[in-house]
Every structure is written in C-alpha cells, then in structure tokens.
Amino acid sequence: MEVVKSGQSLKISERLPVVRNSYEHSLMRKSAYIASSALKRALNSIRVGISELELNRIAEDEIYRLGGDLSYKSVPGYKFATCITVNEEVVHGIPTARKIREGDLVSIDLATVYKGWHADCAWTILVKEKDGKSNKEKERFLKVGEEALWDGVAQAVSGNRIGDISEAIQSKVEGLGYHIVRSLVGHGIGKKLHEDPEVAGYGKRGTGKDLKIGMSLAIEVIYTKGTPEVTLDKDGWTYSSADGSWGGLFEMTVVIGKRRAEVLTDWRHT
Ligand code: MF3
Ligand code: CO
C-alpha cells in the first residue's frame, strides 16, 4: 500500500487494530486459500513468451473458479486481478501484453475477497537464463527478500509490537546490502484490502501498536537492489526503482498468534 500523508490517513492510523473472531478467521482462511491457489497457478505458469495479461487471466480464472472475487476492484480505477512487475518495477504494475523474457525477475501480487473478507499475497521469481551467468546474483537478491518476509512473520506474535516486524525485515534486507522502499508499506487486512495499522518494512523494535492474538496483517517486503526511492511511471500505476535497479516483492497475509503467526496465504503449501 502507498503511504499517503493526508489528514484522513493519519486519523485512520490512530485507531486501534481490529481483532477478529474465529468465524471471521474461517472466512479469511477461505479467501486466502483462493488467493494462494491463484498465485500458485500464475507463478507456475511463468515462462518465456507468456504475456502479463495471460498470467493475469490465469489468476483471475482461478479466483472465480474457487468462488472468490477480485479484491483490487475495490481500488478506485483498478480493474485487474493482479499487479505484475518485472525487473526494475517494484509494485502496482498493470498487466500488459508485454511478454516475459529470459532473465526477468517477475513479481505477481494479488488479492481476493470472499464473503466480504480480503486476503493479499505476492511473490517474486526468476526466469532463468540459459547461460546461467547472472542467475546467481538474482537468486541471492530473491533469497534475501524471502528470508526477510519469514523473519518479519516470525515476529508477528502477541506481546510484540508492529516495529518488531518492521525491524526484522529491515535488518535482513539492509544487512545484506539491499534497500527497503520507504513510501510503500504492508497493512492490516480483513473487511477491507487496506486497514489500519500500517506495517512498514523499516522501523524500530519496541515501537508501534501492540500485536494482539487474532489481528490480521498483510506483511510486505518491498525492496530494491540499489535505492530506497521509487518513481511513478507514466501509466499512473507502476512504481519503479528510481535508479533502474531490480525490485522485489514478497507478501503474506497472517493472523497474529500466541507463539507464532498463522500464515494464511502460503501458496507453496496450497
Ligand atoms: N497489494 C497491493 C498493496 O497492498 C495493492 C495493489 S492495489 C492496486 O499495496 F490497485 F494497485 F492493484
Ligand atoms: Co498488500
């Protein structure tokens, strides 16, 4: 989600995070199952020559087949199931007719709504090059982003605070030489795609709202190889790294637990 410093969004972040009951969680779990199935299908379909629109269609078909709807339709002006970003693009890419090529870093971000409950997830993969030369560096870049996501998720337990998630993500990404984008953050999720509180990928341990059992969050690692700055492309949606370096995106919807978070959108085990 984009950080908007308007009076209204400041007021929203002052509200207490919402804690869900078990019936609500069961609906969110179903929504998340639909989201992770769609993400898995789309990721498994990535290959040289397929277009972003075809990947979007695969995700969309799966969401409808499982009885879900497109959460991103709740964003004014957006009508796709997914956001697809390649290489220097970081988030919010509109799927186009552009075809995937060898060596591309491809992120797919999608969210679903089921009986009024939202789930959001994203992942980035490498389309390997035949000569394998630049694969190593790109693989390391993705490994760090994924590890940062799980480090953040590991902090999503009651008794901790939002800043504990943020710092865990930041220290992994920056400790290994990459950069967290400052203007884009994770978020609460549930009855709406974007809810209070913001869950930044940068911050200080021991700060921010207390995490309570049952809160649902979309934890996001939004990072680049070269700079924490992003610029908005001419299409009015896509954010790319300001210096043209690679962007990566890893996101999971989780529910805060006592000893560990319940990860709702783990497409690898769907
Ligand atoms: N998953 C994105 C986020 O949480 C939402 C994309 S909204 C869209 O920020 F309209 F750009 F699709
Ligand atoms: Co999100």
mmCIF file with all atom_site columns, N, CA and C in Angstrom, residues 123-166:
data_model
loop_
_atom_site.group_PDB
_atom_site.id
_atom_site.type_symbol
_atom_site.label_atom_id
_atom_site.label_alt_id
_atom_site.label_comp_id
_atom_site.label_asym_id
_atom_site.label_entity_id
_atom_site.label_seq_id
_atom_site.pdbx_PDB_ins_code
_atom_site.Cartn_x
_atom_site.Cartn_y
_atom_site.Cartn_z
_atom_site.occupancy
_atom_site.B_iso_or_equiv
_atom_site.pdbx_formal_charge
_atom_site.auth_seq_id
_atom_site.auth_comp_id
_atom_site.auth_asym_id
_atom_site.auth_atom_id
_atom_site.pdbx_PDB_model_num
ATOM 1   N N  . TRP A 1 123 ? 4.642  -12.633 -4.632  1.00 0.00 ? 123 TRP A N  1
ATOM 2   C CA . TRP A 1 123 ? 5.902  -13.391 -4.667  1.00 0.00 ? 123 TRP A CA 1
ATOM 3   C C  . TRP A 1 123 ? 6.683  -12.974 -5.906  1.00 0.00 ? 123 TRP A C  1
ATOM 4   N N  . THR A 1 124 ? 7.989  -13.147 -5.848  1.00 0.00 ? 124 THR A N  1
ATOM 5   C CA . THR A 1 124 ? 8.845  -12.803 -6.995  1.00 0.00 ? 124 THR A CA 1
ATOM 6   C C  . THR A 1 124 ? 9.658  -14.019 -7.396  1.00 0.00 ? 124 THR A C  1
ATOM 7   N N  . ILE A 1 125 ? 9.723  -14.284 -8.702  1.00 0.00 ? 125 ILE A N  1
ATOM 8   C CA . ILE A 1 125 ? 10.569 -15.399 -9.150  1.00 0.00 ? 125 ILE A CA 1
ATOM 9   C C  . ILE A 1 125 ? 11.477 -14.957 -10.299 1.00 0.00 ? 125 ILE A C  1
ATOM 10  N N  . LEU A 1 126 ? 12.506 -15.751 -10.516 1.00 0.00 ? 126 LEU A N  1
ATOM 11  C CA . LEU A 1 126 ? 13.473 -15.502 -11.589 1.00 0.00 ? 126 LEU A CA 1
ATOM 12  C C  . LEU A 1 126 ? 13.187 -16.448 -12.745 1.00 0.00 ? 126 LEU A C  1
ATOM 13  N N  . VAL A 1 127 ? 13.113 -15.884 -13.954 1.00 0.00 ? 127 VAL A N  1
ATOM 14  C CA . VAL A 1 127 ? 13.043 -16.707 -15.160 1.00 0.00 ? 127 VAL A CA 1
ATOM 15  C C  . VAL A 1 127 ? 14.495 -16.945 -15.577 1.00 0.00 ? 127 VAL A C  1
ATOM 16  N N  . LYS A 1 128 ? 14.963 -18.139 -15.374 1.00 0.00 ? 128 LYS A N  1
ATOM 17  C CA . LYS A 1 128 ? 16.410 -18.402 -15.536 1.00 0.00 ? 128 LYS A CA 1
ATOM 18  C C  . LYS A 1 128 ? 16.896 -18.126 -16.960 1.00 0.00 ? 128 LYS A C  1
ATOM 19  N N  . GLU A 1 129 ? 18.151 -17.698 -17.030 1.00 0.00 ? 129 GLU A N  1
ATOM 20  C CA . GLU A 1 129 ? 18.785 -17.515 -18.337 1.00 0.00 ? 129 GLU A CA 1
ATOM 21  C C  . GLU A 1 129 ? 19.496 -18.790 -18.722 1.00 0.00 ? 129 GLU A C  1
ATOM 22  N N  . LYS A 1 130 ? 19.592 -19.022 -20.027 1.00 0.00 ? 130 LYS A N  1
ATOM 23  C CA . LYS A 1 130 ? 20.193 -20.290 -20.479 1.00 0.00 ? 130 LYS A CA 1
ATOM 24  C C  . LYS A 1 130 ? 21.647 -20.384 -20.082 1.00 0.00 ? 130 LYS A C  1
ATOM 25  N N  . ASP A 1 131 ? 22.373 -19.272 -20.198 1.00 0.00 ? 131 ASP A N  1
ATOM 26  C CA . ASP A 1 131 ? 23.804 -19.343 -19.865 1.00 0.00 ? 131 ASP A CA 1
ATOM 27  C C  . ASP A 1 131 ? 24.042 -19.359 -18.344 1.00 0.00 ? 131 ASP A C  1
ATOM 28  N N  . GLY A 1 132 ? 22.984 -18.990 -17.571 1.00 0.00 ? 132 GLY A N  1
ATOM 29  C CA . GLY A 1 132 ? 23.068 -19.076 -16.119 1.00 0.00 ? 132 GLY A CA 1
ATOM 30  C C  . GLY A 1 132 ? 23.965 -18.050 -15.460 1.00 0.00 ? 132 GLY A C  1
ATOM 31  N N  . LYS A 1 133 ? 24.536 -17.141 -16.260 1.00 0.00 ? 133 LYS A N  1
ATOM 32  C CA . LYS A 1 133 ? 25.560 -16.239 -15.736 1.00 0.00 ? 133 LYS A CA 1
ATOM 33  C C  . LYS A 1 133 ? 25.060 -15.311 -14.629 1.00 0.00 ? 133 LYS A C  1
ATOM 34  N N  . SER A 1 134 ? 24.017 -14.561 -14.917 1.00 0.00 ? 134 SER A N  1
ATOM 35  C CA . SER A 1 134 ? 23.560 -13.578 -13.927 1.00 0.00 ? 134 SER A CA 1
ATOM 36  C C  . SER A 1 134 ? 22.575 -14.182 -12.930 1.00 0.00 ? 134 SER A C  1
ATOM 37  N N  . ASN A 1 135 ? 22.303 -15.493 -13.062 1.00 0.00 ? 135 ASN A N  1
ATOM 38  C CA . ASN A 1 135 ? 21.311 -16.100 -12.165 1.00 0.00 ? 135 ASN A CA 1
ATOM 39  C C  . ASN A 1 135 ? 21.691 -15.997 -10.694 1.00 0.00 ? 135 ASN A C  1
ATOM 40  N N  . LYS A 1 136 ? 22.964 -16.203 -10.398 1.00 0.00 ? 136 LYS A N  1
ATOM 41  C CA . LYS A 1 136 ? 23.427 -16.253 -9.001  1.00 0.00 ? 136 LYS A CA 1
ATOM 42  C C  . LYS A 1 136 ? 23.077 -14.984 -8.231  1.00 0.00 ? 136 LYS A C  1
ATOM 43  N N  . GLU A 1 137 ? 23.371 -13.853 -8.851  1.00 0.00 ? 137 GLU A N  1
ATOM 44  C CA . GLU A 1 137 ? 23.133 -12.574 -8.183  1.00 0.00 ? 137 GLU A CA 1
ATOM 45  C C  . GLU A 1 137 ? 21.627 -12.335 -7.994  1.00 0.00 ? 137 GLU A C  1
ATOM 46  N N  . LYS A 1 138 ? 20.866 -12.684 -9.000  1.00 0.00 ? 138 LYS A N  1
ATOM 47  C CA . LYS A 1 138 ? 19.415 -12.502 -8.895  1.00 0.00 ? 138 LYS A CA 1
ATOM 48  C C  . LYS A 1 138 ? 18.818 -13.465 -7.867  1.00 0.00 ? 138 LYS A C  1
ATOM 49  N N  . GLU A 1 139 ? 19.343 -14.689 -7.842  1.00 0.00 ? 139 GLU A N  1
ATOM 50  C CA . GLU A 1 139 ? 18.847 -15.658 -6.863  1.00 0.00 ? 139 GLU A CA 1
ATOM 51  C C  . GLU A 1 139 ? 19.131 -15.191 -5.436  1.00 0.00 ? 139 GLU A C  1
ATOM 52  N N  . ARG A 1 140 ? 20.307 -14.603 -5.228  1.00 0.00 ? 140 ARG A N  1
ATOM 53  C CA . ARG A 1 140 ? 20.646 -14.092 -3.899  1.00 0.00 ? 140 ARG A CA 1
ATOM 54  C C  . ARG A 1 140 ? 19.694 -12.954 -3.520  1.00 0.00 ? 140 ARG A C  1
ATOM 55  N N  . PHE A 1 141 ? 19.438 -12.076 -4.483  1.00 0.00 ? 141 PHE A N  1
ATOM 56  C CA . PHE A 1 141 ? 18.522 -10.953 -4.246  1.00 0.00 ? 141 PHE A CA 1
ATOM 57  C C  . PHE A 1 141 ? 17.150 -11.474 -3.784  1.00 0.00 ? 141 PHE A C  1
ATOM 58  N N  . LEU A 1 142 ? 16.644 -12.498 -4.456  1.00 0.00 ? 142 LEU A N  1
ATOM 59  C CA . LEU A 1 142 ? 15.315 -13.033 -4.099  1.00 0.00 ? 142 LEU A CA 1
ATOM 60  C C  . LEU A 1 142 ? 15.356 -13.782 -2.769  1.00 0.00 ? 142 LEU A C  1
ATOM 61  N N  . LYS A 1 143 ? 16.427 -14.493 -2.516  1.00 0.00 ? 143 LYS A N  1
ATOM 62  C CA . LYS A 1 143 ? 16.552 -15.251 -1.268  1.00 0.00 ? 143 LYS A CA 1
ATOM 63  C C  . LYS A 1 143 ? 16.499 -14.311 -0.067  1.00 0.00 ? 143 LYS A C  1
ATOM 64  N N  . VAL A 1 144 ? 17.169 -13.180 -0.171  1.00 0.00 ? 144 VAL A N  1
ATOM 65  C CA . VAL A 1 144 ? 17.187 -12.212 0.931   1.00 0.00 ? 144 VAL A CA 1
ATOM 66  C C  . VAL A 1 144 ? 15.774 -11.656 1.172   1.00 0.00 ? 144 VAL A C  1
ATOM 67  N N  . GLY A 1 145 ? 15.055 -11.343 0.117   1.00 0.00 ? 145 GLY A N  1
ATOM 68  C CA . GLY A 1 145 ? 13.693 -10.814 0.268   1.00 0.00 ? 145 GLY A CA 1
ATOM 69  C C  . GLY A 1 145 ? 12.773 -11.837 0.922   1.00 0.00 ? 145 GLY A C  1
ATOM 70  N N  . GLU A 1 146 ? 12.885 -13.090 0.484   1.00 0.00 ? 146 GLU A N  1
ATOM 71  C CA . GLU A 1 146 ? 12.037 -14.137 1.062   1.00 0.00 ? 146 GLU A CA 1
ATOM 72  C C  . GLU A 1 146 ? 12.387 -14.359 2.532   1.00 0.00 ? 146 GLU A C  1
ATOM 73  N N  . GLU A 1 147 ? 13.676 -14.395 2.840   1.00 0.00 ? 147 GLU A N  1
ATOM 74  C CA . GLU A 1 147 ? 14.082 -14.575 4.243   1.00 0.00 ? 147 GLU A CA 1
ATOM 75  C C  . GLU A 1 147 ? 13.582 -13.429 5.106   1.00 0.00 ? 147 GLU A C  1
ATOM 76  N N  . ALA A 1 148 ? 13.638 -12.219 4.573   1.00 0.00 ? 148 ALA A N  1
ATOM 77  C CA . ALA A 1 148 ? 13.164 -11.054 5.327   1.00 0.00 ? 148 ALA A CA 1
ATOM 78  C C  . ALA A 1 148 ? 11.671 -11.194 5.626   1.00 0.00 ? 148 ALA A C  1
ATOM 79  N N  . LEU A 1 149 ? 10.915 -11.720 4.654   1.00 0.00 ? 149 LEU A N  1
ATOM 80  C CA . LEU A 1 149 ? 9.485  -11.934 4.883   1.00 0.00 ? 149 LEU A CA 1
ATOM 81  C C  . LEU A 1 149 ? 9.279  -12.891 6.059   1.00 0.00 ? 149 LEU A C  1
ATOM 82  N N  . TRP A 1 150 ? 9.989  -14.021 6.052   1.00 0.00 ? 150 TRP A N  1
ATOM 83  C CA . TRP A 1 150 ? 9.789  -15.004 7.139   1.00 0.00 ? 150 TRP A CA 1
ATOM 84  C C  . TRP A 1 150 ? 10.324 -14.472 8.464   1.00 0.00 ? 150 TRP A C  1
ATOM 85  N N  . ASP A 1 151 ? 11.372 -13.654 8.416   1.00 0.00 ? 151 ASP A N  1
ATOM 86  C CA . ASP A 1 151 ? 11.857 -13.008 9.650   1.00 0.00 ? 151 ASP A CA 1
ATOM 87  C C  . ASP A 1 151 ? 10.764 -12.095 10.216  1.00 0.00 ? 151 ASP A C  1
ATOM 88  N N  . GLY A 1 152 ? 10.110 -11.360 9.342   1.00 0.00 ? 152 GLY A N  1
ATOM 89  C CA . GLY A 1 152 ? 9.021  -10.475 9.780   1.00 0.00 ? 152 GLY A CA 1
ATOM 90  C C  . GLY A 1 152 ? 7.858  -11.276 10.342  1.00 0.00 ? 152 GLY A C  1
ATOM 91  N N  . VAL A 1 153 ? 7.490  -12.341 9.638   1.00 0.00 ? 153 VAL A N  1
ATOM 92  C CA . VAL A 1 153 ? 6.371  -13.190 10.080  1.00 0.00 ? 153 VAL A CA 1
ATOM 93  C C  . VAL A 1 153 ? 6.672  -13.792 11.459  1.00 0.00 ? 153 VAL A C  1
ATOM 94  N N  . ALA A 1 154 ? 7.945  -14.135 11.697  1.00 0.00 ? 154 ALA A N  1
ATOM 95  C CA . ALA A 1 154 ? 8.323  -14.745 12.978  1.00 0.00 ? 154 ALA A CA 1
ATOM 96  C C  . ALA A 1 154 ? 8.093  -13.785 14.150  1.00 0.00 ? 154 ALA A C  1
ATOM 97  N N  . GLN A 1 155 ? 8.052  -12.502 13.868  1.00 0.00 ? 155 GLN A N  1
ATOM 98  C CA . GLN A 1 155 ? 7.820  -11.504 14.929  1.00 0.00 ? 155 GLN A CA 1
ATOM 99  C C  . GLN A 1 155 ? 6.333  -11.232 15.152  1.00 0.00 ? 155 GLN A C  1
ATOM 100 N N  . ALA A 1 156 ? 5.477  -11.816 14.307  1.00 0.00 ? 156 ALA A N  1
ATOM 101 C CA . ALA A 1 156 ? 4.044  -11.499 14.339  1.00 0.00 ? 156 ALA A CA 1
ATOM 102 C C  . ALA A 1 156 ? 3.324  -12.323 15.405  1.00 0.00 ? 156 ALA A C  1
ATOM 103 N N  . VAL A 1 157 ? 3.699  -12.096 16.653  1.00 0.00 ? 157 VAL A N  1
ATOM 104 C CA . VAL A 1 157 ? 3.114  -12.822 17.786  1.00 0.00 ? 157 VAL A CA 1
ATOM 105 C C  . VAL A 1 157 ? 2.659  -11.839 18.857  1.00 0.00 ? 157 VAL A C  1
ATOM 106 N N  . SER A 1 158 ? 1.686  -12.278 19.667  1.00 0.00 ? 158 SER A N  1
ATOM 107 C CA . SER A 1 158 ? 1.170  -11.383 20.694  1.00 0.00 ? 158 SER A CA 1
ATOM 108 C C  . SER A 1 158 ? 2.277  -11.063 21.691  1.00 0.00 ? 158 SER A C  1
ATOM 109 N N  . GLY A 1 159 ? 2.242  -9.847  22.216  1.00 0.00 ? 159 GLY A N  1
ATOM 110 C CA . GLY A 1 159 ? 3.294  -9.389  23.122  1.00 0.00 ? 159 GLY A CA 1
ATOM 111 C C  . GLY A 1 159 ? 4.344  -8.574  22.388  1.00 0.00 ? 159 GLY A C  1
ATOM 112 N N  . ASN A 1 160 ? 4.481  -8.820  21.067  1.00 0.00 ? 160 ASN A N  1
ATOM 113 C CA . ASN A 1 160 ? 5.373  -7.993  20.258  1.00 0.00 ? 160 ASN A CA 1
ATOM 114 C C  . ASN A 1 160 ? 4.641  -6.755  19.772  1.00 0.00 ? 160 ASN A C  1
ATOM 115 N N  . ARG A 1 161 ? 5.375  -5.888  19.090  1.00 0.00 ? 161 ARG A N  1
ATOM 116 C CA . ARG A 1 161 ? 4.770  -4.683  18.516  1.00 0.00 ? 161 ARG A CA 1
ATOM 117 C C  . ARG A 1 161 ? 5.053  -4.623  17.017  1.00 0.00 ? 161 ARG A C  1
ATOM 118 N N  . ILE A 1 162 ? 4.307  -3.775  16.329  1.00 0.00 ? 162 ILE A N  1
ATOM 119 C CA . ILE A 1 162 ? 4.476  -3.653  14.879  1.00 0.00 ? 162 ILE A CA 1
ATOM 120 C C  . ILE A 1 162 ? 5.945  -3.423  14.513  1.00 0.00 ? 162 ILE A C  1
ATOM 121 N N  . GLY A 1 163 ? 6.606  -2.561  15.286  1.00 0.00 ? 163 GLY A N  1
ATOM 122 C CA . GLY A 1 163 ? 8.003  -2.234  14.993  1.00 0.00 ? 163 GLY A CA 1
ATOM 123 C C  . GLY A 1 163 ? 8.937  -3.430  15.039  1.00 0.00 ? 163 GLY A C  1
ATOM 124 N N  . ASP A 1 164 ? 8.554  -4.483  15.753  1.00 0.00 ? 164 ASP A N  1
ATOM 125 C CA . ASP A 1 164 ? 9.386  -5.688  15.796  1.00 0.00 ? 164 ASP A CA 1
ATOM 126 C C  . ASP A 1 164 ? 9.377  -6.393  14.435  1.00 0.00 ? 164 ASP A C  1
ATOM 127 N N  . ILE A 1 165 ? 8.213  -6.385  13.789  1.00 0.00 ? 165 ILE A N  1
ATOM 128 C CA . ILE A 1 165 ? 8.116  -6.940  12.429  1.00 0.00 ? 165 ILE A CA 1
ATOM 129 C C  . ILE A 1 165 ? 8.973  -6.084  11.489  1.00 0.00 ? 165 ILE A C  1
ATOM 130 N N  . SER A 1 166 ? 8.780  -4.765  11.593  1.00 0.00 ? 166 SER A N  1
ATOM 131 C CA . SER A 1 166 ? 9.464  -3.822  10.697  1.00 0.00 ? 166 SER A CA 1
ATOM 132 C C  . SER A 1 166 ? 10.979 -3.965  10.805  1.00 0.00 ? 166 SER A C  1
#
